[in-house]
Coordinates of C-alpha atoms and ligand atoms in Angstrom, one line a residue:
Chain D
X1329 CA 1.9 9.1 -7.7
X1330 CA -0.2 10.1 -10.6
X1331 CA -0.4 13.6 -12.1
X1332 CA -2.6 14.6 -14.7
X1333 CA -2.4 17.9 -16.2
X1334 CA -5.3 18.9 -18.8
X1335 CA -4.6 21.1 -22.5
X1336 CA -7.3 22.5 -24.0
X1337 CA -7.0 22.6 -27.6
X1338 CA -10.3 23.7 -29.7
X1339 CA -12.7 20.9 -28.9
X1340 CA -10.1 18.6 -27.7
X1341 CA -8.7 18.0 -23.9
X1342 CA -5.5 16.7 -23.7
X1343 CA -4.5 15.3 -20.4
X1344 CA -0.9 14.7 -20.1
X1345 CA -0.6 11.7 -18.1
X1346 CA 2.4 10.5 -16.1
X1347 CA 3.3 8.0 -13.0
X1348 CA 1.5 4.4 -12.3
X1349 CA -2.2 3.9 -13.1
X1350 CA -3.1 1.2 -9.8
X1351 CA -5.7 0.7 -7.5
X1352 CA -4.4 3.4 -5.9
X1353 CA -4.1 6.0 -9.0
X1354 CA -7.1 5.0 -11.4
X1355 CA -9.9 6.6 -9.6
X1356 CA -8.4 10.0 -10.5
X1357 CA -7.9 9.4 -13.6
X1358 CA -11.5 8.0 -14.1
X1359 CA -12.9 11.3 -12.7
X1360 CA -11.0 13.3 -14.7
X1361 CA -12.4 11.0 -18.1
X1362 CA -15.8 10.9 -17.1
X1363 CA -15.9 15.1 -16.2
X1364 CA -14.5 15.7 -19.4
X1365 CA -16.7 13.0 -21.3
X1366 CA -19.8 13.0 -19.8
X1367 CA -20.3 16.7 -18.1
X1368 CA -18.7 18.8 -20.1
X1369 CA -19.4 17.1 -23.3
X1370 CA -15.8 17.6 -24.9
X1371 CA -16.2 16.3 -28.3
X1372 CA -12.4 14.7 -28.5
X1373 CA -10.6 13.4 -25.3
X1374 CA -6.8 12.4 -25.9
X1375 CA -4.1 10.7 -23.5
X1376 CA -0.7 11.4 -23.8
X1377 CA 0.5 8.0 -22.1
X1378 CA 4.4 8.4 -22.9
X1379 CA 4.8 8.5 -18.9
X1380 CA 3.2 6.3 -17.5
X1381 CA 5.4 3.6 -16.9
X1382 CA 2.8 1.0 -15.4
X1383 CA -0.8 0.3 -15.4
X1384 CA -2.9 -2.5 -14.1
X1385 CA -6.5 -3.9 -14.3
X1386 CA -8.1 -1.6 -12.1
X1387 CA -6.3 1.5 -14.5
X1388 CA -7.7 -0.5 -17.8
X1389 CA -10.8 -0.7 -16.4
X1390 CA -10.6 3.3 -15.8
X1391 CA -9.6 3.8 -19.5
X1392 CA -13.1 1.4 -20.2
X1393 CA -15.2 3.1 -18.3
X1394 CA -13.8 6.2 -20.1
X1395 CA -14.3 4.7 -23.3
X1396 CA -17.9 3.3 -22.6
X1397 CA -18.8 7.3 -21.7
X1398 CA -16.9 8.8 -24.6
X1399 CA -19.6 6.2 -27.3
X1400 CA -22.5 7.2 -24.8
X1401 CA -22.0 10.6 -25.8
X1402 CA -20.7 10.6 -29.5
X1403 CA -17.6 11.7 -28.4
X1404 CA -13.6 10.3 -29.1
X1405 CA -11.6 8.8 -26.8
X1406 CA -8.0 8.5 -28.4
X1407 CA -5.0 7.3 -26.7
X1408 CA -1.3 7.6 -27.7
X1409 CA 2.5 7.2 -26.4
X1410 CA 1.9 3.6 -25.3
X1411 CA 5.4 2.7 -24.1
X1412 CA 5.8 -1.5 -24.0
X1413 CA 4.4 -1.8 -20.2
X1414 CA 1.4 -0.4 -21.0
X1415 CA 0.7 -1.9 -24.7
X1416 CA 1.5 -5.0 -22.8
X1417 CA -1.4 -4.6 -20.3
X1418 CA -3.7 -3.7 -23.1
X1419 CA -3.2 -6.8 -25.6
X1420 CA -3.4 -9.1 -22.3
X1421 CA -6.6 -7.5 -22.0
X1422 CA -7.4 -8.6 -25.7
X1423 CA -8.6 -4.6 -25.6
X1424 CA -6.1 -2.9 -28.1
X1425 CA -8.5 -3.4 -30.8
X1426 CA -10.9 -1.1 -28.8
X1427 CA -9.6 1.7 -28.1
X1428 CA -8.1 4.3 -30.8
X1429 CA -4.5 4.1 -30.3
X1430 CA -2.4 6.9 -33.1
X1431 CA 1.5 6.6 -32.5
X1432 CA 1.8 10.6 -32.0
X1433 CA 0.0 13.4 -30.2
X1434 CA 0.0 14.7 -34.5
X1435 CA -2.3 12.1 -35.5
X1436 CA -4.5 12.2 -31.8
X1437 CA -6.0 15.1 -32.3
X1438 CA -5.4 16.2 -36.2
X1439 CA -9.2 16.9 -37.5
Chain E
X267 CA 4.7 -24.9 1.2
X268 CA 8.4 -23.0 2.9
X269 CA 11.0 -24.7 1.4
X270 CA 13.8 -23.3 -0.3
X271 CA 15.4 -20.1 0.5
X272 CA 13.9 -17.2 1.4
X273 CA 14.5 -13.7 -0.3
X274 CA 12.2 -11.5 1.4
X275 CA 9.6 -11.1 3.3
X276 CA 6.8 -8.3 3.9
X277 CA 4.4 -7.6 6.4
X278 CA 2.0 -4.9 4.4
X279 CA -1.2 -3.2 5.3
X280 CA -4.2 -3.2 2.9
X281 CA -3.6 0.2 1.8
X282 CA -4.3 0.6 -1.6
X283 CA -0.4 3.2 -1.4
X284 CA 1.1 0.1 -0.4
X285 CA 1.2 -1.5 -3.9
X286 CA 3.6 1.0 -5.2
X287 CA 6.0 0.2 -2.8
X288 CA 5.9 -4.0 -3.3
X289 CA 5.9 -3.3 -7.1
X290 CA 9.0 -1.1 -6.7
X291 CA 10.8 -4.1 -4.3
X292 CA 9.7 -7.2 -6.2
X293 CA 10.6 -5.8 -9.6
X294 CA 14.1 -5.1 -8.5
X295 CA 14.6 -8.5 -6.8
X296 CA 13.2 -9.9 -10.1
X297 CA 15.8 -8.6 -11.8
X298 CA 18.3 -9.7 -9.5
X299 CA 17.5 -13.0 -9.8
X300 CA 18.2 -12.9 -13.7
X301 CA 14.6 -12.3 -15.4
X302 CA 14.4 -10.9 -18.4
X303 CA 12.7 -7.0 -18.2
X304 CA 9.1 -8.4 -20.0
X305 CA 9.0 -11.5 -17.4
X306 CA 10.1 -9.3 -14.2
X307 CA 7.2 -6.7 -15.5
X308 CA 4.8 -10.0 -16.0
X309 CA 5.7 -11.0 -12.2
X310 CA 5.0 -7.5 -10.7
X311 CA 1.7 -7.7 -12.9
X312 CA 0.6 -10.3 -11.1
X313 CA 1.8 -9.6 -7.8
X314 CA 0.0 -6.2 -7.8
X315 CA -3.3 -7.4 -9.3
X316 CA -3.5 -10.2 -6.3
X317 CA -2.7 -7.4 -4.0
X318 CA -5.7 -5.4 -5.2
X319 CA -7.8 -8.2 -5.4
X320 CA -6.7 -9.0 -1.3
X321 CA -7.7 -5.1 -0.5
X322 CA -11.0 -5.1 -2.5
X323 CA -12.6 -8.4 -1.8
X324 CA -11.2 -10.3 0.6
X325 CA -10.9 -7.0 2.8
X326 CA -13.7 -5.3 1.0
X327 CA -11.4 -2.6 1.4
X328 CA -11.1 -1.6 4.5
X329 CA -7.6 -0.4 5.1
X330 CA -4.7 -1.3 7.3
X331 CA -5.7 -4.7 7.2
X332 CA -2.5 -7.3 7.4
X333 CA -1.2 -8.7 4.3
X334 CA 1.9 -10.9 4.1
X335 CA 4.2 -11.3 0.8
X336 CA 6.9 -13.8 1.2
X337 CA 9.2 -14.1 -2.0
X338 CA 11.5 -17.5 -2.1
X339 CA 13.6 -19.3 -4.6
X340 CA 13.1 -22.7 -4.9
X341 CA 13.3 -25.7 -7.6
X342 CA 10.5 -27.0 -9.3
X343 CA 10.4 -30.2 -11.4
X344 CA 10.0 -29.7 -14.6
X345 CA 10.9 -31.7 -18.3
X346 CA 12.1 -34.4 -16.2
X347 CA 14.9 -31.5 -14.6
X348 CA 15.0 -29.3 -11.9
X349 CA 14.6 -25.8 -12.6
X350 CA 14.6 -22.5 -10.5
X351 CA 12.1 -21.0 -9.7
X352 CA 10.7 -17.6 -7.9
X353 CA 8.0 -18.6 -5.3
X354 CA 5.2 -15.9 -4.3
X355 CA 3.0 -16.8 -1.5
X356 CA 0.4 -13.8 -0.2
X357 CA -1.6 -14.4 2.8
X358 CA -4.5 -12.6 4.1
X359 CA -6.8 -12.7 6.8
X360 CA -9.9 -12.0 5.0
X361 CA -13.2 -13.2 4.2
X362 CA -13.0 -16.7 2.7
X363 CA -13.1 -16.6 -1.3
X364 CA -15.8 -17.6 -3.0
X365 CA -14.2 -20.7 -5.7
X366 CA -16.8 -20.1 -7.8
X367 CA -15.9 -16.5 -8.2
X368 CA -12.3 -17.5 -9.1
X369 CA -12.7 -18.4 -12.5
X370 CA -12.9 -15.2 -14.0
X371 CA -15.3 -14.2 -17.3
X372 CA -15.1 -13.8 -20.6
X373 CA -12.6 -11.3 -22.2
X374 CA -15.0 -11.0 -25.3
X375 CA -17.4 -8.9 -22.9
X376 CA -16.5 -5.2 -23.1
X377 CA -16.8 -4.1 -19.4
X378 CA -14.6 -2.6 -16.8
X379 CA -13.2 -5.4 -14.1
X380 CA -12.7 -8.8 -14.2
X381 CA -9.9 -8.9 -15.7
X382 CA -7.5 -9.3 -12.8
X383 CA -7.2 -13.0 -12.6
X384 CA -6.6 -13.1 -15.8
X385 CA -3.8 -11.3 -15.9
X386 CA -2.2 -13.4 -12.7
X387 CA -2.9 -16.5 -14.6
X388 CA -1.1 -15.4 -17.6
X389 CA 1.5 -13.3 -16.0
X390 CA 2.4 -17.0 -13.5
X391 CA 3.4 -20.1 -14.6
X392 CA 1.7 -21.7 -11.3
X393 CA -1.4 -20.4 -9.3
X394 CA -3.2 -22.1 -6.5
X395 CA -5.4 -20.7 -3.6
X396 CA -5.6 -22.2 -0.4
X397 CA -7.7 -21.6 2.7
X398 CA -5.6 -22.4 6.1
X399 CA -5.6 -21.9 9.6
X400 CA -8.3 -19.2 8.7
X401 CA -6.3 -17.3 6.2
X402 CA -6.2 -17.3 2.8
X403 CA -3.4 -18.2 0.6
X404 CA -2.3 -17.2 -2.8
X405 CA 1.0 -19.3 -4.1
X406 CA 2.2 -18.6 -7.8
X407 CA 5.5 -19.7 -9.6
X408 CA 7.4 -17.8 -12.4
X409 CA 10.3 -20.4 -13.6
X410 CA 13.9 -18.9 -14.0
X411 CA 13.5 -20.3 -17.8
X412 CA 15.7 -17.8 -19.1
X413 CA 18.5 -17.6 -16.4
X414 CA 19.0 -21.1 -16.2
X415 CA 19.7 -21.2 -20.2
X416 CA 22.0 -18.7 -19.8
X417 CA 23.7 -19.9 -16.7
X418 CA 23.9 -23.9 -17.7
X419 CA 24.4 -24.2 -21.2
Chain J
X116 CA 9.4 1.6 20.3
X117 CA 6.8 -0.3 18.4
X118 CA 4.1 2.5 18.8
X119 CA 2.3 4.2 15.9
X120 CA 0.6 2.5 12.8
X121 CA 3.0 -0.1 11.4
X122 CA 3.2 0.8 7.2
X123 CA 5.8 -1.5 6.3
X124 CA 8.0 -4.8 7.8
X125 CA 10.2 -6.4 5.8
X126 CA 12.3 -9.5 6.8
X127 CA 15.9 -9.9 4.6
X128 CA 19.1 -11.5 4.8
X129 CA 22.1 -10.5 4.7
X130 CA 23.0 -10.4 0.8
X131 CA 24.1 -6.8 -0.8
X132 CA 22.0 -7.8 -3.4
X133 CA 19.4 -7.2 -1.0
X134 CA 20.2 -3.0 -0.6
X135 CA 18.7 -2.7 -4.0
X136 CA 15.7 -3.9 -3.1
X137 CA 14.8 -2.0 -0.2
X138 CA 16.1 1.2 -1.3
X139 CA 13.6 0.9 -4.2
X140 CA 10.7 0.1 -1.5
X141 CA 11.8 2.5 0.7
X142 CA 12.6 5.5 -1.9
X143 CA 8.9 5.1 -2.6
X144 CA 7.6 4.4 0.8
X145 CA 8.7 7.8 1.7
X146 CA 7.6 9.7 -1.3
X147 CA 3.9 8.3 -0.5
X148 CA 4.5 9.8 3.2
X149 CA 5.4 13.1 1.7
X150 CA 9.1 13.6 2.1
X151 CA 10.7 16.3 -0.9
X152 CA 13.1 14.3 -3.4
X153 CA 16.2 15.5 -1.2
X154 CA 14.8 13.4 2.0
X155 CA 13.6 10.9 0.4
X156 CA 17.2 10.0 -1.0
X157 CA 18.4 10.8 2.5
X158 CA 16.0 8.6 4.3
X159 CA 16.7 5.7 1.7
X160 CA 21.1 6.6 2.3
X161 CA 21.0 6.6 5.5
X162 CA 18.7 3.0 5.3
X163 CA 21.4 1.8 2.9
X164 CA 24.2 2.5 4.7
X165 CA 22.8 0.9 8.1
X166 CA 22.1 -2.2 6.1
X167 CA 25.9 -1.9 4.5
X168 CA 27.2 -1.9 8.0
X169 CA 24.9 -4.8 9.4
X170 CA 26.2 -7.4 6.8
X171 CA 30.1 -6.5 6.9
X172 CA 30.2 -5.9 11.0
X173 CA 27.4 -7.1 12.6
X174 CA 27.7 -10.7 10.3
X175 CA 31.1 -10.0 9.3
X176 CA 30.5 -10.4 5.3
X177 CA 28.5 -13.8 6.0
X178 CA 25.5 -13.8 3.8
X179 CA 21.6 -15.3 4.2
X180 CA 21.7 -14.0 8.0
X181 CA 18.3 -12.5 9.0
X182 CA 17.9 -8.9 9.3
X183 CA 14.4 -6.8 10.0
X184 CA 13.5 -3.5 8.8
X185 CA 10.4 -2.0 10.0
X186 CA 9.0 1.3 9.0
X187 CA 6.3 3.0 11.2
X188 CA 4.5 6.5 11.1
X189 CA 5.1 8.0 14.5
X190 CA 4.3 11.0 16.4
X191 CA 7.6 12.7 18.0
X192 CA 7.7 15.6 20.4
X193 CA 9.4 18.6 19.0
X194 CA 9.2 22.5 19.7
X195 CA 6.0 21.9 22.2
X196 CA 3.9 20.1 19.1
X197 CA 3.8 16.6 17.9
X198 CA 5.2 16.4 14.9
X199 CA 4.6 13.3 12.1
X200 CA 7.5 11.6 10.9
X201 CA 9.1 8.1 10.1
X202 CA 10.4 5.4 12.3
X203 CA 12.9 2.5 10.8
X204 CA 14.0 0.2 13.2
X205 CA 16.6 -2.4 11.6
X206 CA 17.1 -5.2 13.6
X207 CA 20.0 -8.1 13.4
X208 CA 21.0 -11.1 15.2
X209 CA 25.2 -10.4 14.2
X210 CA 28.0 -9.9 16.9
X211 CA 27.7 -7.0 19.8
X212 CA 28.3 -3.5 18.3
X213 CA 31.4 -2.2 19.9
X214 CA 29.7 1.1 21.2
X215 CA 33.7 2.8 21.1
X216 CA 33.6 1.8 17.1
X217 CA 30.3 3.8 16.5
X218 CA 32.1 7.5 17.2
X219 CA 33.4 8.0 13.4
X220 CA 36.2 9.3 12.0
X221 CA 37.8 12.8 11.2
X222 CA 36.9 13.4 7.5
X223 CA 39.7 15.3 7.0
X224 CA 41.6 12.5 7.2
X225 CA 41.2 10.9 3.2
X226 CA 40.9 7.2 2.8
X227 CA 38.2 4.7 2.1
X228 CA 35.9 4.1 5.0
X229 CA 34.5 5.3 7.5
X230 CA 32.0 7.5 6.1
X231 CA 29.1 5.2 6.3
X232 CA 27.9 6.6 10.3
X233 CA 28.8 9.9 9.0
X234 CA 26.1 9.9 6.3
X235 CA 23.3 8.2 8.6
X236 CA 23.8 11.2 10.8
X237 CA 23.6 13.9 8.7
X238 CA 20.4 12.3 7.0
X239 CA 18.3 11.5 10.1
X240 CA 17.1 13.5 12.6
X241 CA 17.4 11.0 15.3
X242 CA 19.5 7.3 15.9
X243 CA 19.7 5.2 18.6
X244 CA 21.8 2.0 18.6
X245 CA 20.7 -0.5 21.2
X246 CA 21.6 -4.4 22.4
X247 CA 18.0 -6.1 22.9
X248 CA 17.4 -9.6 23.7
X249 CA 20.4 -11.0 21.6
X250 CA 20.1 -8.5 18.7
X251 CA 21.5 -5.2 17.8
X252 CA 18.4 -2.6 17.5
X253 CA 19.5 0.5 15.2
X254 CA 16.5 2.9 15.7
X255 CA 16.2 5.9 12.8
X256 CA 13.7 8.7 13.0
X257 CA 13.2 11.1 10.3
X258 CA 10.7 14.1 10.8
X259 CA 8.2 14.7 8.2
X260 CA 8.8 19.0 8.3
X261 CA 7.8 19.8 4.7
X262 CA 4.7 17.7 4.3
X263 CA 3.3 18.7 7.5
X264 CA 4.0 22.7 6.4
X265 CA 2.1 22.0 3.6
X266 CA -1.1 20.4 5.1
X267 CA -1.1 22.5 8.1
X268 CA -0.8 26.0 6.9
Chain M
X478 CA 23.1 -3.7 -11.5
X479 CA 26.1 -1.7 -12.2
X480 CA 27.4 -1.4 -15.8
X481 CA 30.3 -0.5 -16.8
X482 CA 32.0 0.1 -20.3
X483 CA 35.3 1.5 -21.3
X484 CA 36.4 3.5 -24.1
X485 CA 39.8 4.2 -25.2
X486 CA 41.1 7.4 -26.4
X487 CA 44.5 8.3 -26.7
X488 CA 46.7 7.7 -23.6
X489 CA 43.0 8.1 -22.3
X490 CA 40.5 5.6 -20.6
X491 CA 36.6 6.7 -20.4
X492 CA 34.2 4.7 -18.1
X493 CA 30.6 4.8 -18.9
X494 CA 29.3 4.0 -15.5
X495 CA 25.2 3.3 -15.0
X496 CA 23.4 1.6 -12.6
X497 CA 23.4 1.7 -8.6
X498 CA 26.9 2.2 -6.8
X499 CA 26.6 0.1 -3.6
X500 CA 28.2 -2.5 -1.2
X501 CA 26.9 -5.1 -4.2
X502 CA 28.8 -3.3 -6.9
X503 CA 31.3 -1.1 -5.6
X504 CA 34.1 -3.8 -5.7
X505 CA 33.4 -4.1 -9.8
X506 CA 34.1 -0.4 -10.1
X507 CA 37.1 -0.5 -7.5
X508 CA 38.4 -3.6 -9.3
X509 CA 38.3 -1.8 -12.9
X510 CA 39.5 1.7 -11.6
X511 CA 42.9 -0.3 -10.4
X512 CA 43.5 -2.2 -13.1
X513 CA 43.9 1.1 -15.6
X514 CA 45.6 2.8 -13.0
X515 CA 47.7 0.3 -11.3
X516 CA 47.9 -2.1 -13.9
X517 CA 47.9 -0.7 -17.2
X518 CA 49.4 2.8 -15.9
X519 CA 46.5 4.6 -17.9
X520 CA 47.9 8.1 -17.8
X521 CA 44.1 9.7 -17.8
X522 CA 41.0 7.7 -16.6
X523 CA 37.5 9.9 -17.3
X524 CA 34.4 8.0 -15.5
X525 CA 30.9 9.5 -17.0
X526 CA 28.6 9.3 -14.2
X527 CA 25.5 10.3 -16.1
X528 CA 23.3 7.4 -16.0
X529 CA 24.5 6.6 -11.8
X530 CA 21.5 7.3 -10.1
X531 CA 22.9 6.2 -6.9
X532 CA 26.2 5.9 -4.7
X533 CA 26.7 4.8 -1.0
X534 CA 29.7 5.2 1.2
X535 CA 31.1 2.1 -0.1
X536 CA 31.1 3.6 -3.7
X537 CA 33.2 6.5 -2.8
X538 CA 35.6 4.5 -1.0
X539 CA 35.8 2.8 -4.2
X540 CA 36.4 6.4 -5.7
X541 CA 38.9 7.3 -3.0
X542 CA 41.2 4.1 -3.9
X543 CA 40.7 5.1 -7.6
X544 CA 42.1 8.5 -6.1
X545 CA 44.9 7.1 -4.4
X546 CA 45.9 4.8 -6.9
X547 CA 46.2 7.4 -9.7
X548 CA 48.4 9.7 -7.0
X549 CA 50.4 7.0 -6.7
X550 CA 51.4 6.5 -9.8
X551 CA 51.0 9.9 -11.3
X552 CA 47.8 9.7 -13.4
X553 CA 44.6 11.7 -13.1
X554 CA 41.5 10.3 -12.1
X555 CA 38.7 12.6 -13.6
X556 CA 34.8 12.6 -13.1
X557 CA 31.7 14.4 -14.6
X558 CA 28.4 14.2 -15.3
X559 CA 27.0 14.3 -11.7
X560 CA 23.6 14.4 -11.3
X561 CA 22.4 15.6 -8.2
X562 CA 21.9 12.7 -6.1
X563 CA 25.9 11.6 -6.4
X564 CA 26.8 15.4 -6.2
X565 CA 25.0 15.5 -2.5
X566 CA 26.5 11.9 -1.3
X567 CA 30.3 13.6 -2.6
X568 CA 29.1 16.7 -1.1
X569 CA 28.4 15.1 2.4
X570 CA 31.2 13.1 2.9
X571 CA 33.4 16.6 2.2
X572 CA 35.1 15.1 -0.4
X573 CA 34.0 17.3 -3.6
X574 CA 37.1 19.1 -3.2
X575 CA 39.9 16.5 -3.5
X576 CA 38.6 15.0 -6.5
X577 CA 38.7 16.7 -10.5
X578 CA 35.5 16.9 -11.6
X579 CA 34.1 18.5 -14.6
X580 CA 30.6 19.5 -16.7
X581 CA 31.6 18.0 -19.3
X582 CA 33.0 14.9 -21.3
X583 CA 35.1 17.5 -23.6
X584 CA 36.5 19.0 -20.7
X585 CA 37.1 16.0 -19.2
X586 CA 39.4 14.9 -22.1
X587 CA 40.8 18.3 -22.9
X588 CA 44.9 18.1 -23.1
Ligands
ADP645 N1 -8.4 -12.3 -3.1 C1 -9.7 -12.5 -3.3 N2 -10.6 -12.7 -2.3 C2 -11.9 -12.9 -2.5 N3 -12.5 -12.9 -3.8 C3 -11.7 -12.7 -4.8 C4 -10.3 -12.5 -4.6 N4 -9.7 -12.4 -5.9 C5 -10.7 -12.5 -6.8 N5 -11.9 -12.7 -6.1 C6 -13.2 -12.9 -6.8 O1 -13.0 -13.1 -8.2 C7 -13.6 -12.2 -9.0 C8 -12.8 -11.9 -10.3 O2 -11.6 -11.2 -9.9 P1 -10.7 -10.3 -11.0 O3 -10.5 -11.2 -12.2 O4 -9.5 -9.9 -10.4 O5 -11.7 -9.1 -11.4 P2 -12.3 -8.0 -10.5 O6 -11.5 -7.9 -9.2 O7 -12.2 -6.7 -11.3 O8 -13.7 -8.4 -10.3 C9 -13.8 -11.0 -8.2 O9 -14.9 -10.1 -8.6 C10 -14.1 -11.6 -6.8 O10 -15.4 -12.0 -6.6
ADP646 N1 26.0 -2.5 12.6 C1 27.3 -2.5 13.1 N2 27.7 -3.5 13.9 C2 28.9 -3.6 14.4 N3 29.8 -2.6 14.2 C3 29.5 -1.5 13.5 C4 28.2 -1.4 12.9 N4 28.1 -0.2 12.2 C5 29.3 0.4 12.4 N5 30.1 -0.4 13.1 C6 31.5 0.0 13.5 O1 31.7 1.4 13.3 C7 32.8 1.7 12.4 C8 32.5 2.9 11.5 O2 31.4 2.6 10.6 P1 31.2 3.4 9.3 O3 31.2 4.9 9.6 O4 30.0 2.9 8.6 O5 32.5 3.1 8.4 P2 33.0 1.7 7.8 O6 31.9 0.8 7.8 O7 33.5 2.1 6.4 O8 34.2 1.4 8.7 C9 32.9 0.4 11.6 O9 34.2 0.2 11.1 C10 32.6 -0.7 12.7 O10 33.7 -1.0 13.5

């Protein structure tokens, strides 16, 4: 079961994610991306990732989609906490390079 | 396509709440047979992406639809030697897949999807589809490389 | 007994390596139903210890015999309303339970043993043991109280 | 899969017990409980059951000879660290009472 829970720090959303990202999960978590992105027009989206244990294609292609929004509308979309399941899914995906990945919620969302 | 011995068996439904629940099972029994935590977390990749792939196109997904998942251990030839292996076979009773479909598209294209066959084919060291008796079936192989060092030195 | 929508079958043998394996399935089967934490592990003890029991009395310690476990959402009659729950019906093909056997023990009474039809008890809400067409048939309902609370209010 | 390392103290043997106690592992635990007690004539043994997510009848009769073994031959058997799942099993099978358990390792060890 997924659970995201939002923090609003000035001009930056920071969902706290934790559980699997599947089939089952990643539409959630897309909605959540794309209201923040494209609707309200937050300037700096960051996801704490440290617990999710588990994501698959259908939950990277969520975390694209999010991406794809976050350039149409100048905003950033930066990811951190990546335990080894996850950074796993993401260089099979040849997509690490993509995203912004920072190794602490410091570096996500200092200015 | 049955030998060896069989480890388990499951009857699913093509409910997407399902895959939590095989994930869960297969990446204990993984471990149990003696793979090492990155391969048993490459062989639940793969298991869960072929899943999602069953509900979303062969089922188009529709729900409660049958799925079968039967997980055996068997010897495959390999280097001239035998060596154990963990057999995966999924069956559905879906539409019929497309071949031409199967061979997935280029990772250099920044899009969401398409990236699930990948990941079976790199997660598996064998995967072959199969149309029969008016199912379709999904075989893959993960050798017991590991294990087999350890256990036969 | 094989009413309501099927979520899960799974076909095993008789290996304690197996327990592992289902209680992982099953601890997450049941959270996706909606059982709290505390049921959940009850629903997944009281699966365990059935299992334990099949494979040292039903097959006498003897290992790769079959055993069934299906998992059903059902509707059950209680307090004038039909209340959701779980079914889990574990089926095996071992020797004839000896119905006088299946009573228990005194607790008070401290040695090892005997506790396992003690703690299947206590953790479902119903259990039926029955002799069916050459197999033992260990039938396990669990009510689904707290979820329906919640979406029901 | 049940792991189990031993530390030696003074006159004192500590377990460090993780993993799932079940029909498959019970007789590990059994077997090593009986050789400090039986065997070596441990005077204390301490099991840690922080990181045992997990025990089944079989377990606690694996417990119980540990009991009986230490009775026998005049040691004490001591247990902490129960996290709630373990606590509930112990708890159901009314057998809380007849075994030492404490909160923690230092009291566990205590003279
Ligand atoms: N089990 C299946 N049944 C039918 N078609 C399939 C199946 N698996 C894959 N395909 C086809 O192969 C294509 C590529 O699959 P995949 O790499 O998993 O990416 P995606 O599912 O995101 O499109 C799918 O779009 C689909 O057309
Ligand atoms: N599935 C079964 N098949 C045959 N006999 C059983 C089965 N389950 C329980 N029994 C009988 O009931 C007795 C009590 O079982 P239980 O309370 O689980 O304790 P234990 O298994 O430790 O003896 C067993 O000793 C056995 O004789």
């Amino acid at each position: 079961m997924l659970q995201i829970a939002a923090r609003h720090l000035e001009k930056i959303t920071v969902f706290d994610v934790s559980g699997d990202i599947d089939l089952a999960s990643s539409p959630e978590l897309r909605k959540a991306l794309l209201r923040e992105l494209r609707e309200l027009r937050m300037p700096r989206v960051v996801l704490n990732l440290k617990d999710v244990h588990y994501i698959d294609s259908s939950g990277v292609a969520s975390l694209v989609e999010g991406l794809k929004a976050s350039r149409d509308v100048g905003s950033r979309l930066v990811l951190f906490g990546l335990n080894s399941a996850v950074r796993e899914v993401l260089q099979l995906s040849k997509l690490v390079k993509i995203f912004e990945i920072t190794d602490s919620e410091e570096q996500a969302v200092a200015p | 396509m049955s030998q060896g011995s069989l480890l388990l068996k499951m009857e699913l439904r093509s409910n997407p709440e399902t895959l939590c629940v095989v994930r869960n099972a297969l990446g204990e029994l993984a471990q149990t047979l003696g793979f090492p935590e990155a391969e048993c977390r490459a062989v639940v990749l793969a298991v869960d992406e072929a899943l999602t792939n069953i509900i979303r196109h062969a089922y188009q997904g529709r729900t409660e639809q049958p799925i079968e998942a039967s997980f055996r251990r068997i010897r495959v030839a390999r280097d001239g030697a035998q060596k154990p292996a963990l057999e995966i076979v999924l069956e559905d009773r879906g539409a019929t897949v497309d071949r031409e479909k199967l061979c997935g598209r280029k990772l250099e294209d920044v899009r969401p999807g398409g990236l699930g066959l990948h990941f079976i084919r790199e997660s598996m060291d064998k995967v072959e589809f199969r149309r029969r008796w008016g199912r379709n079936q999904l075989r893959m192989v993960k050798l017991l490389h590991a294990a087999e060092t350890r256990k036969e030195p």
